[in-house]
DNA sequence: ACTTATAAATTGGTTAACCAGATTAAAATC
DNA sequence: GATTTTAATCTGGTTAACCAATTTATAAGT
């Protein structure tokens, strides 16, 4: 178990090293937007690493929109200048792992916005899906069972109804970590879940009525407990 | 050029198909959190695709926190139940590409929060970095040159100072797309840039004074033009 | 000299064989 | 019969050879 982690970290370190060197290369060779990077084979030789490692690093930079690989042609510098490239690579290398506090903090921010947008933009289809998620949650809680998953699915249904794909994507990214941390720290106990039903219903009604202000208000109240909790944990 | 795109889409479609089938498998076999998925080799045979494709699909589900691969051991279902798993896989498959409007909308939301947090949590080191970014921006604008990159780096410096790694990560994800779209739609012309100097200065002063309310207010004013623009574009 | 046709080299992507560690099954030992 | 040893198998990860499309270089044709 120890070794796996060690090798994974090793692999991450070499990836960071490669990303850093690619950054230097773009500087040194003064590669402008649209210019072609040296081939993966050359880079692997130059950096004395395997081509797989180079590909991994390029993929990461592709994810952050800094490079674009085109099959049988090459890897190209994205249409952002050298300065932004440098700054962003530096930031990416320094990026810390998300901790629970940052996750909850961000979730609350995202949800207050998504619920507002959802109440403005929801279609009848959206409303139907939200209702289904709400019913599933209510049913589970009334049976006295754990309903963390149904809880989050209700919130994801709202995110989808917001009509903002970026916000929706971000909600999807943080949700699993939220769930596991909730279960780890036992954030949601049964008594809170009963209260949750009423709060979810209030949110649903506001979205149904298409009242953004009320929806945001109800979401805020819903997060009240969580908010307190979030600002009391150490890390 | 046409073919590349076509093959990329094909590859994405098969990946979606695999993700969908993995979801069905988890349902059908009733795999609980922590259970082991069939091996990559078996899955590739069962789904009649290459192991690479299976690995790609698993990597995506790993990114969204639904699976975890452990070397020489297997791929395991994350510690979120079957219900959340189903809902999230469905959402991931339906996720649309981010459009400019959703990007700007999300950016404004994130920045109003990060600047508030930055003014509360910034260290002296953070302040120094923000100042450097501000100076670089000012210098470029006064020379009459394009300063979109320096502009965004100033904002990224604020995101870093927010002390919230999740928010910081999200800002990094959307920044390149923002830059390219800005240049595509010519959002920032020279006259706005001059005004931008004052606005950036006001934001910096508020962060320096550690005044979260003022910082948020100044950021809001800074986004005023962009805000109008964002809500006028079609898509 | 210029365009077209052809061939060689280069590219990112794919794949089948291989690797080291982990797991399981079988065998040996007491 | 229970415990330890050993061997065989299975795992995700890695790699070197291969692929098809592209790009560049060369040759041919006019």
XYZ file of C-alpha atoms (C1' of nucleotides) in Angstrom:
530
model
C 0.000 0.000 0.000
C 2.853 2.324 0.866
C 4.686 1.648 -2.349
C 1.724 2.273 -4.637
C 1.347 5.736 -3.208
C 5.067 6.316 -3.485
C 5.164 5.351 -7.160
C 2.084 7.418 -7.888
C 3.752 10.434 -6.306
C 6.945 9.694 -8.203
C 4.977 9.595 -11.424
C 3.296 12.884 -10.533
C 6.649 14.474 -9.783
C 8.113 13.492 -13.142
C 4.954 14.809 -14.781
C 5.387 18.121 -13.016
C 9.024 18.178 -14.057
C 8.041 17.637 -17.678
C 5.336 20.311 -17.545
C 7.885 22.705 -16.112
C 10.396 21.889 -18.857
C 7.771 22.284 -21.564
C 7.111 25.713 -20.096
C 10.810 26.593 -20.255
C 10.926 25.329 -23.816
C 8.066 27.592 -24.875
C 9.928 30.488 -23.277
C 13.324 29.646 -24.625
C 12.211 28.898 -28.155
C 9.793 31.823 -27.981
C 6.926 29.704 -29.244
C 3.963 31.850 -30.221
C 0.310 30.767 -30.182
C -0.264 28.172 -32.893
C 3.377 27.121 -33.079
C 4.275 23.464 -33.009
C 5.934 21.806 -30.067
C 8.786 19.347 -30.712
C 7.492 15.821 -31.240
C 6.741 13.581 -28.285
C 9.692 11.375 -29.222
C 12.129 14.277 -29.204
C 10.798 15.589 -25.919
C 11.055 12.172 -24.260
C 14.659 11.951 -25.403
C 15.493 15.517 -24.417
C 13.949 15.183 -20.947
C 15.198 11.592 -20.542
C 11.777 10.203 -19.745
C 9.436 7.779 -21.494
C 7.080 8.904 -24.201
C 4.157 7.857 -22.001
C 5.238 10.384 -19.403
C 5.481 13.093 -22.028
C 2.028 12.184 -23.294
C 0.648 12.352 -19.767
C 2.069 15.822 -19.229
C 0.744 17.013 -22.589
C -2.684 15.621 -21.755
C -2.757 17.575 -18.528
C -1.800 20.780 -20.298
C -4.460 19.970 -22.886
C -7.026 19.676 -20.091
C -6.127 23.151 -18.910
C -6.409 24.405 -22.473
C -2.729 25.294 -22.919
C -1.894 22.796 -25.652
C -3.739 20.986 -28.396
C -2.668 17.707 -29.948
C -3.641 16.998 -33.527
C -3.168 13.428 -34.747
C -0.444 12.801 -37.303
C 0.478 16.447 -37.184
C 1.796 17.625 -33.850
C 1.074 19.329 -30.549
C 0.369 23.038 -30.774
C 0.544 25.945 -28.368
C -2.943 27.257 -27.578
C -4.065 30.676 -28.623
C -2.969 32.377 -25.416
C 0.331 34.248 -25.376
C 3.626 33.351 -23.759
C 2.964 35.463 -20.676
C -0.329 33.803 -19.835
C 1.257 30.454 -20.631
C 4.049 31.031 -18.127
C 1.726 32.269 -15.437
C -0.711 29.431 -15.859
C 1.930 26.706 -15.908
C 3.377 28.119 -12.722
C -0.076 28.158 -11.124
C -0.866 24.627 -12.265
C 2.371 23.330 -10.778
C 1.658 25.029 -7.467
C -1.968 23.922 -7.305
C -2.766 22.192 -4.011
C -5.067 19.250 -3.473
C -8.588 20.390 -2.614
C -9.430 20.095 1.066
C -12.868 19.631 2.562
C -13.235 23.239 3.612
C -12.488 24.561 0.137
C -14.924 22.036 -1.318
C -17.808 23.035 0.941
C -17.029 26.717 0.545
C -17.099 26.349 -3.227
C -20.181 24.150 -3.213
C -22.206 26.711 -1.300
C -21.128 29.430 -3.710
C -22.024 27.350 -6.757
C -25.366 26.225 -5.394
C -26.593 29.685 -4.456
C -26.005 30.617 -8.082
C -27.361 27.459 -9.710
C -30.599 27.550 -7.740
C -31.122 31.145 -8.793
C -30.471 30.334 -12.438
C -32.556 27.162 -12.213
C -35.560 29.110 -11.001
C -35.145 31.466 -13.941
C -34.374 28.981 -16.682
C -35.832 25.623 -15.671
C -37.947 23.858 -18.272
C -40.920 21.683 -17.349
C -38.702 18.695 -18.002
C -36.142 20.013 -15.538
C -38.853 20.511 -12.948
C -40.020 16.953 -13.425
C -36.530 15.581 -12.882
C -36.023 17.724 -9.800
C -39.314 16.469 -8.399
C -38.294 12.868 -8.983
C -35.034 13.421 -7.121
C -36.925 15.111 -4.313
C -39.385 12.222 -4.021
C -36.587 9.674 -3.930
C -34.902 11.627 -1.144
C -38.104 12.034 0.878
C -38.976 8.372 0.576
C -35.548 7.288 1.784
C -35.510 9.644 4.759
C -39.010 8.656 5.889
C -37.893 5.044 5.883
C -35.202 6.127 8.302
C -32.413 5.216 5.904
C -29.325 7.181 4.967
C -30.067 9.534 2.063
C -26.842 11.414 1.396
C -26.772 10.234 -2.223
C -30.372 11.207 -2.949
C -29.666 14.544 -1.285
C -26.804 15.296 -3.634
C -28.733 14.062 -6.687
C -31.444 16.602 -5.899
C -28.804 19.318 -5.922
C -27.305 17.984 -9.152
C -30.739 18.092 -10.764
C -30.878 21.770 -9.843
C -27.417 22.317 -11.329
C -28.530 20.737 -14.570
C -31.617 22.961 -14.650
C -29.412 26.037 -14.272
C -28.701 25.818 -17.987
C -25.049 26.616 -17.317
C -22.851 23.735 -18.463
C -19.742 25.076 -16.738
C -21.459 25.336 -13.367
C -23.012 21.921 -13.929
C -19.625 20.438 -14.692
C -18.057 21.997 -11.597
C -20.845 20.642 -9.426
C -20.233 17.175 -10.854
C -16.533 17.464 -10.121
C -16.933 18.267 -6.431
C -19.949 16.080 -5.622
C -18.209 12.706 -5.086
C -15.624 14.251 -2.791
C -18.397 15.976 -0.884
C -20.231 12.674 -0.433
C -17.197 10.750 0.791
C -16.229 13.545 3.169
C -19.784 13.778 4.484
C -19.717 10.109 5.328
C -16.213 10.377 6.722
C -17.027 13.249 9.066
C -20.641 12.169 9.647
C -21.922 15.575 8.643
C -25.502 14.563 7.985
C -27.237 12.710 10.774
C -30.802 11.465 10.681
C -32.410 14.397 12.498
C -30.961 16.824 9.987
C -32.325 14.700 7.168
C -35.937 15.154 8.362
C -35.391 18.888 8.453
C -33.850 18.532 5.013
C -37.137 17.352 3.532
C -38.888 20.587 4.380
C -35.956 22.637 3.149
C -35.754 20.739 -0.122
C -39.484 21.182 -0.591
C -39.175 24.918 -0.016
C -36.414 25.130 -2.608
C -38.440 23.086 -5.079
C -41.498 25.298 -4.626
C -39.448 28.429 -5.252
C -37.951 26.946 -8.417
C -41.408 25.855 -9.528
C -42.746 29.374 -8.910
C -39.717 30.711 -10.775
C -38.857 33.003 -7.880
C -35.044 33.384 -7.930
C -34.818 35.491 -4.776
C -36.866 33.078 -2.711
C -35.006 30.099 -4.149
C -31.654 31.571 -3.158
C -32.988 32.442 0.292
C -34.247 28.901 0.871
C -30.986 27.432 -0.319
C -29.134 29.701 2.072
C -31.275 28.474 4.954
C -30.682 24.905 3.823
C -26.950 25.453 4.003
C -27.062 27.177 7.342
C -26.036 24.130 9.349
C -23.434 23.079 6.831
C -22.075 26.604 6.738
C -21.488 26.624 10.485
C -19.863 23.233 10.266
C -17.630 24.248 7.401
C -16.197 27.217 9.208
C -15.453 25.264 12.340
C -13.325 22.497 10.898
C -9.614 23.027 11.002
C -8.640 22.169 7.496
C -9.020 18.443 -40.811
C -12.524 17.060 -41.200
C -11.431 13.508 -40.554
C -9.499 14.253 -37.385
C -12.550 15.773 -35.818
C -14.662 12.862 -36.991
C -12.345 10.286 -35.449
C -12.103 12.281 -32.246
C -15.889 12.292 -31.997
C -16.014 8.594 -32.784
C -13.541 7.951 -30.023
C -15.619 10.068 -27.653
C -18.754 8.157 -28.590
C -17.195 4.792 -27.858
C -15.916 6.194 -24.568
C -19.431 7.300 -23.673
C -20.726 3.879 -24.633
C -18.198 2.220 -22.353
C -18.982 4.579 -19.464
C -22.655 3.780 -19.918
C -21.989 0.041 -19.898
C -19.794 0.284 -16.824
C -22.741 2.011 -15.169
C -25.072 -0.808 -16.176
C -22.552 -3.320 -14.882
C -22.396 -1.649 -11.478
C -26.190 -1.790 -11.378
C -26.569 -5.305 -12.642
C -23.868 -6.796 -10.481
C -24.987 -4.613 -7.581
C -21.457 -3.456 -6.924
C -21.206 -1.661 -3.597
C -18.660 1.027 -2.686
C -15.212 -0.499 -2.473
C -16.072 -3.470 -4.693
C -13.770 -4.405 -7.517
C -14.664 -3.877 -11.150
C -13.886 -6.665 -13.635
C -10.377 -6.323 -15.035
C -9.678 -4.031 -17.961
C -9.003 -7.070 -20.147
C -12.357 -8.648 -19.369
C -14.207 -5.389 -19.916
C -12.519 -4.790 -23.268
C -13.551 -8.288 -24.351
C -17.094 -7.984 -22.997
C -17.674 -4.580 -24.628
C -15.765 -5.566 -27.777
C -13.438 -2.570 -27.636
C -9.706 -2.147 -27.100
C -8.190 -2.038 -23.649
C -7.020 1.508 -24.371
C -10.605 2.602 -24.790
C -11.569 0.939 -21.522
C -8.661 2.642 -19.794
C -9.744 5.988 -21.214
C -13.279 5.565 -19.910
C -12.008 4.485 -16.495
C -9.701 7.503 -16.372
C -12.623 9.829 -17.019
C -14.675 8.210 -14.267
C -11.616 8.472 -12.034
C -11.443 12.199 -12.761
C -15.029 12.583 -11.610
C -14.212 10.572 -8.511
C -16.422 7.589 -9.314
C -13.710 4.966 -9.662
C -10.219 4.430 -8.349
C -7.533 2.352 -10.023
C -4.886 0.733 -7.862
C -1.862 -0.691 -9.667
C -1.487 -4.455 -9.726
C -4.736 -4.786 -7.875
C -7.791 -3.530 -9.717
C -10.252 -0.720 -10.264
C -12.613 -0.055 -7.397
C -15.985 1.616 -7.046
C -15.682 4.867 -5.100
C -17.246 5.309 -1.716
C -20.508 6.700 -3.054
C -23.489 4.385 -3.360
C -25.146 2.876 -6.415
C -27.814 5.565 -6.593
C -25.387 8.468 -6.694
C -23.255 6.487 -9.125
C -26.164 6.054 -11.538
C -27.230 9.664 -11.302
C -23.729 10.994 -11.790
C -22.908 8.757 -14.738
C -26.113 9.872 -16.406
C -25.233 13.510 -15.773
C -21.674 13.072 -17.030
C -22.924 11.497 -20.249
C -25.374 14.338 -20.813
C -22.880 17.088 -19.986
C -22.700 19.694 -22.736
C -19.641 21.558 -23.937
C -19.179 24.862 -22.095
C -20.229 27.896 -24.111
C -18.903 31.414 -23.750
C -21.910 32.692 -21.848
C -21.685 29.941 -19.234
C -17.958 30.608 -18.914
C -18.345 34.330 -18.302
C -21.303 33.797 -15.999
C -19.278 31.337 -13.950
C -16.180 33.476 -13.998
C -17.977 36.466 -12.539
C -19.437 34.299 -9.814
C -16.067 32.801 -8.933
C -14.234 36.119 -8.958
C -16.663 37.929 -6.701
C -15.994 35.190 -4.170
C -12.240 34.869 -4.657
C -11.627 38.596 -4.297
C -13.613 38.598 -1.066
C -11.647 35.644 0.286
C -8.372 37.088 -0.997
C -8.933 40.306 0.922
C -9.545 38.249 4.062
C -6.800 35.673 3.723
C -4.064 37.163 1.576
C -0.559 36.895 2.932
C 2.092 39.542 2.311
C 3.557 37.200 -0.264
C 0.227 37.018 -2.051
C -0.028 40.795 -2.046
C 3.411 41.065 -3.566
C 2.523 38.680 -6.376
C -0.738 40.507 -7.055
C 1.152 43.794 -7.232
C 3.618 42.360 -9.708
C 0.793 41.172 -11.944
C -0.849 44.582 -11.661
C 2.363 46.380 -12.616
C 2.888 44.127 -15.622
C -0.649 44.859 -16.776
C -0.348 48.610 -16.267
C 2.964 48.758 -18.097
C 1.585 46.898 -21.093
C -1.570 49.028 -21.341
C 0.337 52.310 -21.079
C 2.514 51.157 -23.956
C -0.695 50.791 -25.914
C -0.258 47.076 -26.345
C -2.778 44.291 -25.905
C -2.863 43.146 -22.278
C -5.510 40.440 -22.111
C -3.012 37.926 -20.735
C -1.685 40.247 -18.031
C -5.280 41.080 -17.164
C -6.140 37.436 -16.558
C -2.922 36.790 -14.655
C -3.877 39.549 -12.232
C -7.158 37.783 -11.624
C -5.424 34.418 -11.249
C -3.110 35.954 -8.645
C -6.226 36.955 -6.705
C -7.621 33.431 -7.043
C -4.430 32.021 -5.627
C -4.572 34.454 -2.716
C -8.104 33.295 -1.903
C -6.592 30.294 -0.143
C -9.247 28.065 -1.692
C -7.621 25.432 -3.887
C -10.908 24.346 -5.459
C -11.810 27.876 -6.532
C -8.258 28.398 -7.728
C -8.433 25.220 -9.806
C -11.753 26.211 -11.349
C -10.387 29.629 -12.282
C -7.432 27.943 -13.976
C -9.756 25.667 -15.919
C -11.840 28.451 -17.418
C -9.118 31.064 -17.971
C -7.678 29.831 -21.296
C -11.112 29.512 -22.839
C -11.942 32.993 -21.601
C -8.798 34.390 -23.205
C -9.364 32.770 -26.590
C -13.012 33.829 -26.621
C -12.063 37.369 -25.638
C -9.728 37.576 -28.578
C -12.262 35.884 -30.834
C -15.070 38.267 -29.964
C -12.794 41.293 -29.397
C -14.295 41.857 -25.968
C -11.539 44.037 -24.611
C -10.569 47.011 -26.720
C -7.907 49.540 -25.870
C -10.169 52.167 -24.306
C -11.528 49.631 -21.848
C -7.992 48.643 -20.922
C -7.155 52.162 -19.702
C -10.242 52.114 -17.549
C -9.158 48.669 -16.414
C -6.015 50.074 -14.815
C -7.972 52.190 -12.395
C -10.353 49.356 -11.641
C -7.536 46.911 -11.018
C -5.885 49.452 -8.748
C -9.073 49.885 -6.771
C -9.377 46.127 -6.340
C -5.749 45.866 -5.278
C -6.149 48.632 -2.690
C -9.181 46.942 -1.201
C -7.356 43.620 -0.951
C -4.378 45.402 0.571
C -6.646 47.089 3.119
C -8.246 43.691 3.744
C -11.686 45.132 3.119
C -13.784 42.273 1.657
C -16.909 44.337 1.051
C -15.072 47.035 -0.848
C -13.090 44.461 -2.787
C -16.240 42.713 -3.940
C -17.821 46.057 -4.834
C -14.833 47.095 -6.938
C -14.734 43.748 -8.659
C -18.429 44.114 -9.453
C -17.793 47.505 -11.010
C -14.882 46.031 -12.941
C -17.176 43.374 -14.396
C -19.933 45.816 -15.211
C -19.055 46.098 -18.883
C -18.383 42.394 -19.246
C -21.641 41.626 -17.492
C -23.638 43.633 -20.002
C -21.781 41.991 -22.816
C -22.316 38.512 -21.461
C -26.057 38.882 -21.223
C -26.378 40.218 -24.733
C -24.653 37.461 -26.658
C -26.901 34.772 -28.066
C -25.140 31.646 -26.933
C 11.033 28.006 -63.765
C 6.806 26.237 -62.148
C 3.474 22.935 -61.250
C 2.326 18.301 -60.430
C 3.348 13.582 -59.002
C 5.645 10.577 -56.232
C 8.291 8.873 -52.448
C 10.420 9.232 -48.016
C 10.207 10.795 -43.341
C 7.613 12.501 -39.397
C 3.589 12.864 -36.598
C 0.213 11.484 -32.656
C -2.356 7.385 -31.755
C -2.879 2.342 -31.112
C -1.692 -2.247 -29.772
C 0.239 -6.544 -28.251
C 3.723 -8.116 -25.509
C 5.891 -7.416 -21.268
C 6.692 -5.873 -16.163
C 6.480 -5.758 -11.258
C 3.618 -6.032 -7.572
C -0.528 -8.169 -5.551
C -3.577 -11.822 -5.012
C -4.971 -16.394 -4.867
C -4.219 -21.430 -4.851
C -1.636 -25.161 -3.732
C 1.841 -27.469 -1.203
C 4.760 -28.243 2.586
C 5.693 -28.171 7.383
C 4.800 -28.708 12.018
C -5.927 -29.195 11.215
C -3.711 -24.895 11.285
C 0.114 -22.170 9.737
C 3.718 -21.007 6.881
C 5.993 -21.448 2.122
C 5.924 -21.641 -2.306
C 4.193 -21.388 -6.906
C 0.886 -19.941 -10.253
C -2.216 -16.534 -11.755
C -4.167 -12.034 -12.247
C -3.834 -7.023 -11.891
C -3.022 -2.107 -13.735
C 0.880 0.084 -15.780
C 4.628 0.444 -19.207
C 6.913 0.036 -23.548
C 8.545 -0.846 -28.130
C 6.847 -1.855 -32.410
C 3.327 -0.688 -35.503
C -0.453 2.230 -37.996
C -2.543 5.626 -40.779
C -2.553 10.272 -41.892
C 0.261 14.141 -42.647
C 4.001 16.776 -43.903
C 8.233 17.496 -46.153
C 11.568 16.359 -49.729
C 12.509 14.788 -54.158
C 11.644 13.765 -58.905
C 8.968 14.208 -63.146
C 6.554 16.547 -66.538
C 5.392 20.552 -69.101
